[in-house]
Structures are given as C-alpha cells and as structure tokens.
PDB file of C-alpha atoms in Angstrom:
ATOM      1  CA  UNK H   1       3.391  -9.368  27.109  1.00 54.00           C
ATOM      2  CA  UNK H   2       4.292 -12.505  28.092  1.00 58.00           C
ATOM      3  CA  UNK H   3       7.385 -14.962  25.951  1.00 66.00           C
ATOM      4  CA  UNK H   4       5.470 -17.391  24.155  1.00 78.00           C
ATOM      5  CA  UNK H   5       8.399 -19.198  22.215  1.00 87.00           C
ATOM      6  CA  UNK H   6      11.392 -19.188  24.284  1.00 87.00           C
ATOM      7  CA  UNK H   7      13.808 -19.423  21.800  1.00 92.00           C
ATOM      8  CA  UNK H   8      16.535 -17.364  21.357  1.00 93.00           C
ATOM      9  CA  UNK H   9      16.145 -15.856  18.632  1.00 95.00           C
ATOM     10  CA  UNK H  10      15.564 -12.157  17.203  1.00 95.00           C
ATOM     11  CA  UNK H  11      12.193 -13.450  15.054  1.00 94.00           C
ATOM     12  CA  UNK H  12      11.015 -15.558  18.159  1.00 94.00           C
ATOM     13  CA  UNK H  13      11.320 -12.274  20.274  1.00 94.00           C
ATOM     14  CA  UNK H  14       9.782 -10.269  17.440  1.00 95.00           C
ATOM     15  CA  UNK H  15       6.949 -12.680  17.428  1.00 94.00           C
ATOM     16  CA  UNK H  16       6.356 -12.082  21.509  1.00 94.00           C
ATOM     17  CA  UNK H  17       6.035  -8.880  21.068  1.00 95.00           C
ATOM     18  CA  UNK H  18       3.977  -7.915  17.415  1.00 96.00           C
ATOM     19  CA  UNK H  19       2.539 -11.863  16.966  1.00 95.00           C
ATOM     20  CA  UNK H  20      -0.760 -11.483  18.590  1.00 95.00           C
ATOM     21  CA  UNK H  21      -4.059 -11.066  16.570  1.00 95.00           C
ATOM     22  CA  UNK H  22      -4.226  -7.628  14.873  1.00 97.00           C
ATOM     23  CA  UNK H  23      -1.146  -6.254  16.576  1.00 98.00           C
ATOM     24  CA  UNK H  24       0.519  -5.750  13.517  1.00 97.00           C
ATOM     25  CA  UNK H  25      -2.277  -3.917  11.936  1.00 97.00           C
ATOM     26  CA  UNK H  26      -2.476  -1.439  14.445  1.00 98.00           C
ATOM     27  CA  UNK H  27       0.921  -0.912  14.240  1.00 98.00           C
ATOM     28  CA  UNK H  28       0.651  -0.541  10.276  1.00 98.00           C
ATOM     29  CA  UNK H  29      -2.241   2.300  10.786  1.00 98.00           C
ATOM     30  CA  UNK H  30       0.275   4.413  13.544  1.00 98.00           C
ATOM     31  CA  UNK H  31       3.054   4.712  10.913  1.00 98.00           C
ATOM     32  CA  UNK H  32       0.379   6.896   8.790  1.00 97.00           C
ATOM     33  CA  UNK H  33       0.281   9.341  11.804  1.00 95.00           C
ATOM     34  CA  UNK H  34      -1.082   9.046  15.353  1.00 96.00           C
ATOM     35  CA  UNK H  35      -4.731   8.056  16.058  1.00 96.00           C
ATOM     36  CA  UNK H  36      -7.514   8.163  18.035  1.00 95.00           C
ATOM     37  CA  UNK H  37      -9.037   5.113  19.495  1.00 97.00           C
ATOM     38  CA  UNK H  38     -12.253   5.572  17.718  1.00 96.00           C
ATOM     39  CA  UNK H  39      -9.951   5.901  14.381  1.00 95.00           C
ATOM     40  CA  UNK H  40      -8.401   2.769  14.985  1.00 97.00           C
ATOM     41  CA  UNK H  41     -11.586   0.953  15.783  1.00 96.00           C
ATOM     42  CA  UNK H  42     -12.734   2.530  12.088  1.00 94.00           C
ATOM     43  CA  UNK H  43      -9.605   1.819  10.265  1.00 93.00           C
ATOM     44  CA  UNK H  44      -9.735  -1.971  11.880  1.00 96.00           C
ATOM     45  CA  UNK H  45     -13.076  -3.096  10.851  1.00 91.00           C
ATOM     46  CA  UNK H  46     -14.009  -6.066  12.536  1.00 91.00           C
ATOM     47  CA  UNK H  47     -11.796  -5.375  16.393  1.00 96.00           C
ATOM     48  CA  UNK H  48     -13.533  -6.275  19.250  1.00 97.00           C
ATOM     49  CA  UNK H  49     -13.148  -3.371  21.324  1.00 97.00           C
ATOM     50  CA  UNK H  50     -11.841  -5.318  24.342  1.00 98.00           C
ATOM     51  CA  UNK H  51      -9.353  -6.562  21.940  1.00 97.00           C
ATOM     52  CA  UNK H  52      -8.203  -3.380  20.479  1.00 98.00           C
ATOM     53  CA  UNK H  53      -8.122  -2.003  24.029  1.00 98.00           C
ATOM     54  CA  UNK H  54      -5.875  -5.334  25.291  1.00 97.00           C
ATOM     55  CA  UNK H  55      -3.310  -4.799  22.511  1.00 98.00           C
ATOM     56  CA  UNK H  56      -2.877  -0.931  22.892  1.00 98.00           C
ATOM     57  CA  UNK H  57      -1.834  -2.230  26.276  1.00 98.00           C
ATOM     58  CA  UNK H  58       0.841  -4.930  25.759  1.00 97.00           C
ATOM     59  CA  UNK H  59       2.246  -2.336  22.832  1.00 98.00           C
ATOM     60  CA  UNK H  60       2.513   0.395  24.885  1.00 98.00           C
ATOM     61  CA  UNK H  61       4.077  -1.745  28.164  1.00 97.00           C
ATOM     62  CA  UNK H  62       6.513  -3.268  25.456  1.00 97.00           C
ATOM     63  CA  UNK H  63       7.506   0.802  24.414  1.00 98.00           C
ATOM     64  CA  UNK H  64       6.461   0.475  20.834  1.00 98.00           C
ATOM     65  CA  UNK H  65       3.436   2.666  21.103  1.00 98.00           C
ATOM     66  CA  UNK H  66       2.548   5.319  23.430  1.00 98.00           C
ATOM     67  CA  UNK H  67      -0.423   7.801  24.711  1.00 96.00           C
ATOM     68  CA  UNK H  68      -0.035  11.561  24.089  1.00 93.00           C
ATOM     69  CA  UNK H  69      -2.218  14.742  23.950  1.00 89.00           C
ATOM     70  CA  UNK H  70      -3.367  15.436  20.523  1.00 82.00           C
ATOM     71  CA  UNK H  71      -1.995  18.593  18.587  1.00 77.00           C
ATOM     72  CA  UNK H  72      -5.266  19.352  17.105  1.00 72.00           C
ATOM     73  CA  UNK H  73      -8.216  20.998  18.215  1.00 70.00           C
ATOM     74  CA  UNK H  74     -10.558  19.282  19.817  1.00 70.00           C
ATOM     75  CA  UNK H  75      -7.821  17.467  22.083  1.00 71.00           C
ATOM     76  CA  UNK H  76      -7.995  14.027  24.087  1.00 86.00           C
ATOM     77  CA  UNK H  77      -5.979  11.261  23.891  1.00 93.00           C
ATOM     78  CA  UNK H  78      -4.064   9.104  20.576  1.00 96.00           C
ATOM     79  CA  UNK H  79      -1.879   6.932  20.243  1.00 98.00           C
ATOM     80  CA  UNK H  80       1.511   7.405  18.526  1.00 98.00           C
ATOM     81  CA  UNK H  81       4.390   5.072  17.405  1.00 98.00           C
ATOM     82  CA  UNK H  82       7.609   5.232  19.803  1.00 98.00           C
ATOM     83  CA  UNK H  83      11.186   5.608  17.984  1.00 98.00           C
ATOM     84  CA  UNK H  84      11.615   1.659  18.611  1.00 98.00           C
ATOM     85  CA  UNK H  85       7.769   1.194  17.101  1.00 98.00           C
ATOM     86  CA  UNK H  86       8.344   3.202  13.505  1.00 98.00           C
ATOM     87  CA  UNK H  87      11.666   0.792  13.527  1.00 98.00           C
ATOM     88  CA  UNK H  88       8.834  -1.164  11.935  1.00 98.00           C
ATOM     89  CA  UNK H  89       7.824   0.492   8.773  1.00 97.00           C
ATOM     90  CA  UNK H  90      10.331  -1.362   6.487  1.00 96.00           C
ATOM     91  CA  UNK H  91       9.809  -5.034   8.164  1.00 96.00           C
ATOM     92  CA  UNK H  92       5.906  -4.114   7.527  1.00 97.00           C
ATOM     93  CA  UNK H  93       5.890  -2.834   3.536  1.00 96.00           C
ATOM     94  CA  UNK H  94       8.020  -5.748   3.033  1.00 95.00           C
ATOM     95  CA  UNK H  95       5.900  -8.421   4.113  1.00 96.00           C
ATOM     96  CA  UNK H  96       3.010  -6.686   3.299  1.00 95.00           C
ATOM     97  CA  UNK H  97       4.283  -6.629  -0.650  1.00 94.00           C
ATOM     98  CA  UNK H  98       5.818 -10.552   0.401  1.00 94.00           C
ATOM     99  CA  UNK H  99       1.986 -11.427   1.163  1.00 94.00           C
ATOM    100  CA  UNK H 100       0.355  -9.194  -1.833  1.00 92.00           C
ATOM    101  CA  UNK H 101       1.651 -11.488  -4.205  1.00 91.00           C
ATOM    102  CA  UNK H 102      -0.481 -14.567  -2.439  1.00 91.00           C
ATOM    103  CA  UNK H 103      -3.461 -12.099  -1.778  1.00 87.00           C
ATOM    104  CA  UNK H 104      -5.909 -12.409  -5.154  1.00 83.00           C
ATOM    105  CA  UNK H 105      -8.805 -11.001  -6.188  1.00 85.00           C
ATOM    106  CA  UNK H 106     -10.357  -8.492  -3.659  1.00 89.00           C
ATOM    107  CA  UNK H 107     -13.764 -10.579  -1.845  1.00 89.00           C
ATOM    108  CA  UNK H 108     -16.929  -8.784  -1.067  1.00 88.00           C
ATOM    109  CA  UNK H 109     -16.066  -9.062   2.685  1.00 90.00           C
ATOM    110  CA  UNK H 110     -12.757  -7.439   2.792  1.00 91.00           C
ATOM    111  CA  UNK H 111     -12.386  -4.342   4.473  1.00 91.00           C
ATOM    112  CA  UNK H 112     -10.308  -1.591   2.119  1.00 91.00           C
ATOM    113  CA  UNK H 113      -7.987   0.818   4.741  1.00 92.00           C
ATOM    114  CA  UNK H 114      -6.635   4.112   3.743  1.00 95.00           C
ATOM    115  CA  UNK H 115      -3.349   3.274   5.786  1.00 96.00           C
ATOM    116  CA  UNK H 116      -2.529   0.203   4.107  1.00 95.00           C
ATOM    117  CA  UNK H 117      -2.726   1.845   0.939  1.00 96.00           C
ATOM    118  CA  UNK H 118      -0.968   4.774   2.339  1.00 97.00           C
ATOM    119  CA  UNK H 119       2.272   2.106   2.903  1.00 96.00           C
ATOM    120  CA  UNK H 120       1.525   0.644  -0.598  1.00 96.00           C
ATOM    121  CA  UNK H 121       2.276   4.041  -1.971  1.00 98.00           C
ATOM    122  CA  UNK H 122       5.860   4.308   0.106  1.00 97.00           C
ATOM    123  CA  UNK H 123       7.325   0.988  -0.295  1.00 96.00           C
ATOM    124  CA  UNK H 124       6.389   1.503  -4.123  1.00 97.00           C
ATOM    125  CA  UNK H 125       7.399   4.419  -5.284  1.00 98.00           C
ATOM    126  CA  UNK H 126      10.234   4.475  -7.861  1.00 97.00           C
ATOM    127  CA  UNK H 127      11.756   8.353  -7.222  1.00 97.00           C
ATOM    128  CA  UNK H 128      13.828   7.648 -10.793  1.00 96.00           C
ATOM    129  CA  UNK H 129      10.839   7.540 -12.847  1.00 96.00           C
ATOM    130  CA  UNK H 130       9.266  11.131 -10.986  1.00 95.00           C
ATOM    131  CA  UNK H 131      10.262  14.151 -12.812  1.00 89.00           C
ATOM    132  CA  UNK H 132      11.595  17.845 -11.487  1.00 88.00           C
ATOM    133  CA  UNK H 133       7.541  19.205 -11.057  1.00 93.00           C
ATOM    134  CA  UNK H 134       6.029  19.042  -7.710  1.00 96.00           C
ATOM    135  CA  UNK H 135       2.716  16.986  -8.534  1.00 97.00           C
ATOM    136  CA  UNK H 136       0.000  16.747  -6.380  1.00 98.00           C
ATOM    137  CA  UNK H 137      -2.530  13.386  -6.929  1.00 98.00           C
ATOM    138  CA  UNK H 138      -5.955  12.874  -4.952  1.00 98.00           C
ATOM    139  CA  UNK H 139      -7.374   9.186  -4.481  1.00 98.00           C
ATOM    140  CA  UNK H 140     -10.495   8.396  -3.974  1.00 98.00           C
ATOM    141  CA  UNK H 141     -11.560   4.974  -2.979  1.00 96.00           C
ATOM    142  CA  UNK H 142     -14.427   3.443  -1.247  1.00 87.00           C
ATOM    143  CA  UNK H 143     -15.929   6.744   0.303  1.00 89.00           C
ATOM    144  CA  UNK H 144     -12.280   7.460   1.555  1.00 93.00           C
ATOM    145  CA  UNK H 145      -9.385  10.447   0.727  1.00 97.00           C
ATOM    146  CA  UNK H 146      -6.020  10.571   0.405  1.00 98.00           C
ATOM    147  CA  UNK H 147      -3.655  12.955  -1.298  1.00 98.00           C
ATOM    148  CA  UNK H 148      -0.213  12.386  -2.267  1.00 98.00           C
ATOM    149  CA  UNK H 149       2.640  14.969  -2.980  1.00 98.00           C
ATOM    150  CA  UNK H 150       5.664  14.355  -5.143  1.00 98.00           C
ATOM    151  CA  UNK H 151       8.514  16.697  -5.178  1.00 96.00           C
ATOM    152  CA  UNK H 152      12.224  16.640  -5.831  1.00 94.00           C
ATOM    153  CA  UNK H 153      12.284  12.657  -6.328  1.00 94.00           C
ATOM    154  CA  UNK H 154      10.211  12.350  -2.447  1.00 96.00           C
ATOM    155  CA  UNK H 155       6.820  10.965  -1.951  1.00 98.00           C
ATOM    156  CA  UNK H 156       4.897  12.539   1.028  1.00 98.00           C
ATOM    157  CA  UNK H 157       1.560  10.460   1.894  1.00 98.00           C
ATOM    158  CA  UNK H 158      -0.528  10.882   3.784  1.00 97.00           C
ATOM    159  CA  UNK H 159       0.127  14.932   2.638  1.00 97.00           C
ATOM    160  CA  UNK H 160      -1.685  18.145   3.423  1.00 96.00           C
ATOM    161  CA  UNK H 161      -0.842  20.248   0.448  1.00 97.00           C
ATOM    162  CA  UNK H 162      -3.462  22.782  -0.720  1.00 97.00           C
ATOM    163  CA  UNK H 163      -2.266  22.698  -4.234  1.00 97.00           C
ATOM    164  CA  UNK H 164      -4.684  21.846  -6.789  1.00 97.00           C
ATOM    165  CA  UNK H 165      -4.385  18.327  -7.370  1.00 98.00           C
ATOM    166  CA  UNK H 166      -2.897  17.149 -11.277  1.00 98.00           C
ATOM    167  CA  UNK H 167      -4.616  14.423 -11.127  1.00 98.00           C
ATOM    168  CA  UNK H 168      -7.824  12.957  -8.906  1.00 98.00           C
ATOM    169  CA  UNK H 169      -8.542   9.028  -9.239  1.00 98.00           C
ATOM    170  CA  UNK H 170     -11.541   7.595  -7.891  1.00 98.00           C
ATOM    171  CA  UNK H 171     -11.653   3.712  -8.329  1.00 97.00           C
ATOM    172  CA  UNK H 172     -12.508   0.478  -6.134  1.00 94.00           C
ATOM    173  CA  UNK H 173      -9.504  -0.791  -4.146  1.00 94.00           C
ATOM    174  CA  UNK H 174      -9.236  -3.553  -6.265  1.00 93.00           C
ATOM    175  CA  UNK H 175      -9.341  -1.875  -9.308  1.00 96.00           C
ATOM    176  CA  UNK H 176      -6.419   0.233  -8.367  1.00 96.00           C
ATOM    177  CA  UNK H 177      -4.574  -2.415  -7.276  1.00 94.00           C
ATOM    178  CA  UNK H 178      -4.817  -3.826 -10.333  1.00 94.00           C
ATOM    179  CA  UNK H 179      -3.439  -0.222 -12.340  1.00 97.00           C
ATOM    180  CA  UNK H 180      -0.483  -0.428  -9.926  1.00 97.00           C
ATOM    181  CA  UNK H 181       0.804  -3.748 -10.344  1.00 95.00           C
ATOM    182  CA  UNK H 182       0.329  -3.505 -14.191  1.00 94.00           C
ATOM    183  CA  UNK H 183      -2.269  -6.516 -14.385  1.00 93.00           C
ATOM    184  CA  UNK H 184      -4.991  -3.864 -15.828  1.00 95.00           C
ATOM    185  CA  UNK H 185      -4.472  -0.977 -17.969  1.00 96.00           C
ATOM    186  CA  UNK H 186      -6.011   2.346 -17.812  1.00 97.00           C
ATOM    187  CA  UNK H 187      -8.451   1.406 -21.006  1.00 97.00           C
ATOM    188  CA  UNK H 188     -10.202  -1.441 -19.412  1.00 97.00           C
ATOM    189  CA  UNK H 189     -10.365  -0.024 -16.094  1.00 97.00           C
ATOM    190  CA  UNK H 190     -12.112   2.817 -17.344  1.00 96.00           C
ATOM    191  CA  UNK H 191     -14.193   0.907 -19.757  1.00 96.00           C
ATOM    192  CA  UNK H 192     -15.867  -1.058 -17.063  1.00 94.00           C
ATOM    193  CA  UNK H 193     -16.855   1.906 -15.231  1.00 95.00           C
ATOM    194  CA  UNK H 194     -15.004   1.227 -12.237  1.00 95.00           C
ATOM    195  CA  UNK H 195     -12.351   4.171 -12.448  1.00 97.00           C
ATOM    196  CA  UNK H 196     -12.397   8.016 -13.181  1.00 97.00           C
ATOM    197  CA  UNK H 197     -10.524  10.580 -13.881  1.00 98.00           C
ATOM    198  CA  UNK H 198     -10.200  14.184 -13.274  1.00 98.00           C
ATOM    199  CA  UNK H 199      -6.742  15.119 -15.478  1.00 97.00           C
ATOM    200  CA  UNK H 200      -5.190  13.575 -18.417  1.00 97.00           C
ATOM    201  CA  UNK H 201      -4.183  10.431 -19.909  1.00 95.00           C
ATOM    202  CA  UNK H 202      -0.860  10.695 -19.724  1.00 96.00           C
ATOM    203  CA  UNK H 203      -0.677  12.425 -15.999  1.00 97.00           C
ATOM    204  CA  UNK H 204      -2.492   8.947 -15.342  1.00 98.00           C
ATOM    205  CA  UNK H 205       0.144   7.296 -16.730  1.00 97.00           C
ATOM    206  CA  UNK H 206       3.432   8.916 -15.269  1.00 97.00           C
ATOM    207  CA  UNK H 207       1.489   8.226 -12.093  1.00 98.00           C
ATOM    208  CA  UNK H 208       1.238   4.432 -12.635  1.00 97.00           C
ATOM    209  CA  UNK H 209       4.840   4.698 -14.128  1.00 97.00           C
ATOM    210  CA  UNK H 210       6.139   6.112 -10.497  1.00 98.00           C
ATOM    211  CA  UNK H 211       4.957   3.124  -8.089  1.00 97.00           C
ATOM    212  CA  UNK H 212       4.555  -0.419  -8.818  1.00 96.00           C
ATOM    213  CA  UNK H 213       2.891  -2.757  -6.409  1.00 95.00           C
ATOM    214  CA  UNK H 214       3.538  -6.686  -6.444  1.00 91.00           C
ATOM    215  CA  UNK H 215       1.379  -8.893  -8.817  1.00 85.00           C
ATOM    216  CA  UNK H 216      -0.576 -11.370  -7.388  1.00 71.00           C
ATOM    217  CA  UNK H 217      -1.131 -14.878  -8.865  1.00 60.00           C
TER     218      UNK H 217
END
C-alpha cells in the first residue's frame, strides 16, 4: 500500500494503511470472528468485488489481516485479523460511537450489519449495572441473529451458548438503536409495532439498563 501523505506522523501512517474506501469496514466485520469472502461481500452490501478483493490484498501485505484454513466443516479459505489488526477494535468502537452521534435517522437505503451491531454491544456495555445471573439475550433484526451472553460482569457477542435465551428482541435496526441510546422507550417502540418481545418487561429493561449507545442529534 503505497504512502499517500508523507507526513510523519502516527495518524498520517494510520491513514496509509486503513484510509482507503471500505478498508475500515472490513476490518470492523474481522473483529466479530474470521470470514469468508462470500461473508464479507454479504456483510458489505454494496463492494465491488474487485474492490473487496484489492483491499484484502493491501491488508494482508500490510500484516493486519491474513488467509487461514477454516476450523469448520466444510473448509476453504477466510480471512482473520493478525495480532497488529485486532490492535484496532478500540480505535474502531470509538469512532464508530464519535460518528453515531452525527449519524440520524436510519434511510431506506442503508444497509443494517450484524457486526457493527455486534461492536455496538462491546463498546457499550456497562458490566456495573449486570447482575451475578448468567443471562442469555437473542436479537433479531432485519432477517438477521445474534445472541449475546452475560456472565460474571463480561459480555460475550457474537456467543454460542445453548442456553435458553431470557429474553429474544426482534426490532428494526433503527428502532433498537433508538431503545439503546434512551431516545425511545420500550412503550412506544412496542406501540408502533416495530418491536417484540419474547420475556418480560423488566428483563427488557435491565437489558437496556446494561449498554448505552450514543444519541444522535
């Protein structure tokens, strides 16, 4: 990847080698765990494919990501975050939440990804307001899973516990967005149709209690 600022300067260098177009977003969907191409292309709706093939490149000759054999069945190829590429998960909630507050209302041509709410959920949750039972809470948004696992004060997302879920929320990205940074309450959100619930009221509301995402003007 070639020096496009020549300044020296940590942020100038940072730039060089995560600036280009969607760089940082496939570096965002690695921290969730490693990935096929064809997940990537899913998870980045919109990639060209020569594109998404071009960056792979320059992040892999720059050591932040890196081919491997998969685990599971089925095998083939993903792609996996280096040491020096998860280095990056901190820098990334933090702008992310930095640019949520300038984001707005959700428009009918934005793409919703699993991974970025996946981050949302790290770089929000607030361990002091869990309690000492393991809870287990299912979201389901836009045709798309994720479960989330709290125990002992941690937060493990993506998780693969079997445990039957205390809670299961199924809303529109915006909509939960909206529950999490506290600029719509449970009421209205269900009201409008737009949110449901499998467990109680109050389960509902430790949950929203435990992470807190950025308003947004």
């Amino acid at each position: 990847m070639s020096r496009g600022y020549h300044q020296f300067c940590g942020l100038a260098r940072a730039l060089d080698l995560i600036g280009s177009r969607w760089a940082l977003l496939i570096v965002r969907d690695l921290l969730t765990g490693p990935k096929r191409f064809s997940e990537l292309q899913d998870g980045l709706s919109g990639v060209p494919t020569n594109v998404l093939t071009a960056r792979l490149r320059e992040l892999e000759d720059e050591g932040i990501v890196m081919r491997r054999a998969h685990e599971r069945p089925g095998g083939g190829v993903v792609y996996d975050l280096t040491d020096f590429g998860r280095e990056l998960e901190q820098p990334i909630m933090a702008l992310g939440f930095w640019g949520a507050r300038a984001m707005g209302p959700m428009h009918p041509d934005d793409h919703f990804s699993v991974d970025s709410l996946t981050l949302a959920l790290r770089g929000s949750f607030r361990p002091e307001h869990a309690d000492a039972r393991p809870r287990v809470y299912d979201f389901k948004v836009e045709d798309r899973s994720l479960r989330a696992r709290v125990a002992d004060g941690r937060l493990v997302v993506p998780s693969d516990s079997t445990d039957e879920p205390d809670l299961v929320v199924e809303a529109d990205a915006d909509v939960l967005a909206g529950l999490f940074s506290g600029q719509l309450t449970l009421d209205v959100a269900r009201k409008s149709g737009r949110l449901q619930l499998r467990g109680t009221k109050a389960e509902a509301a430790r949950l929203l209690d435990m992470f807190r995402f950025p308003s947004y003007a």
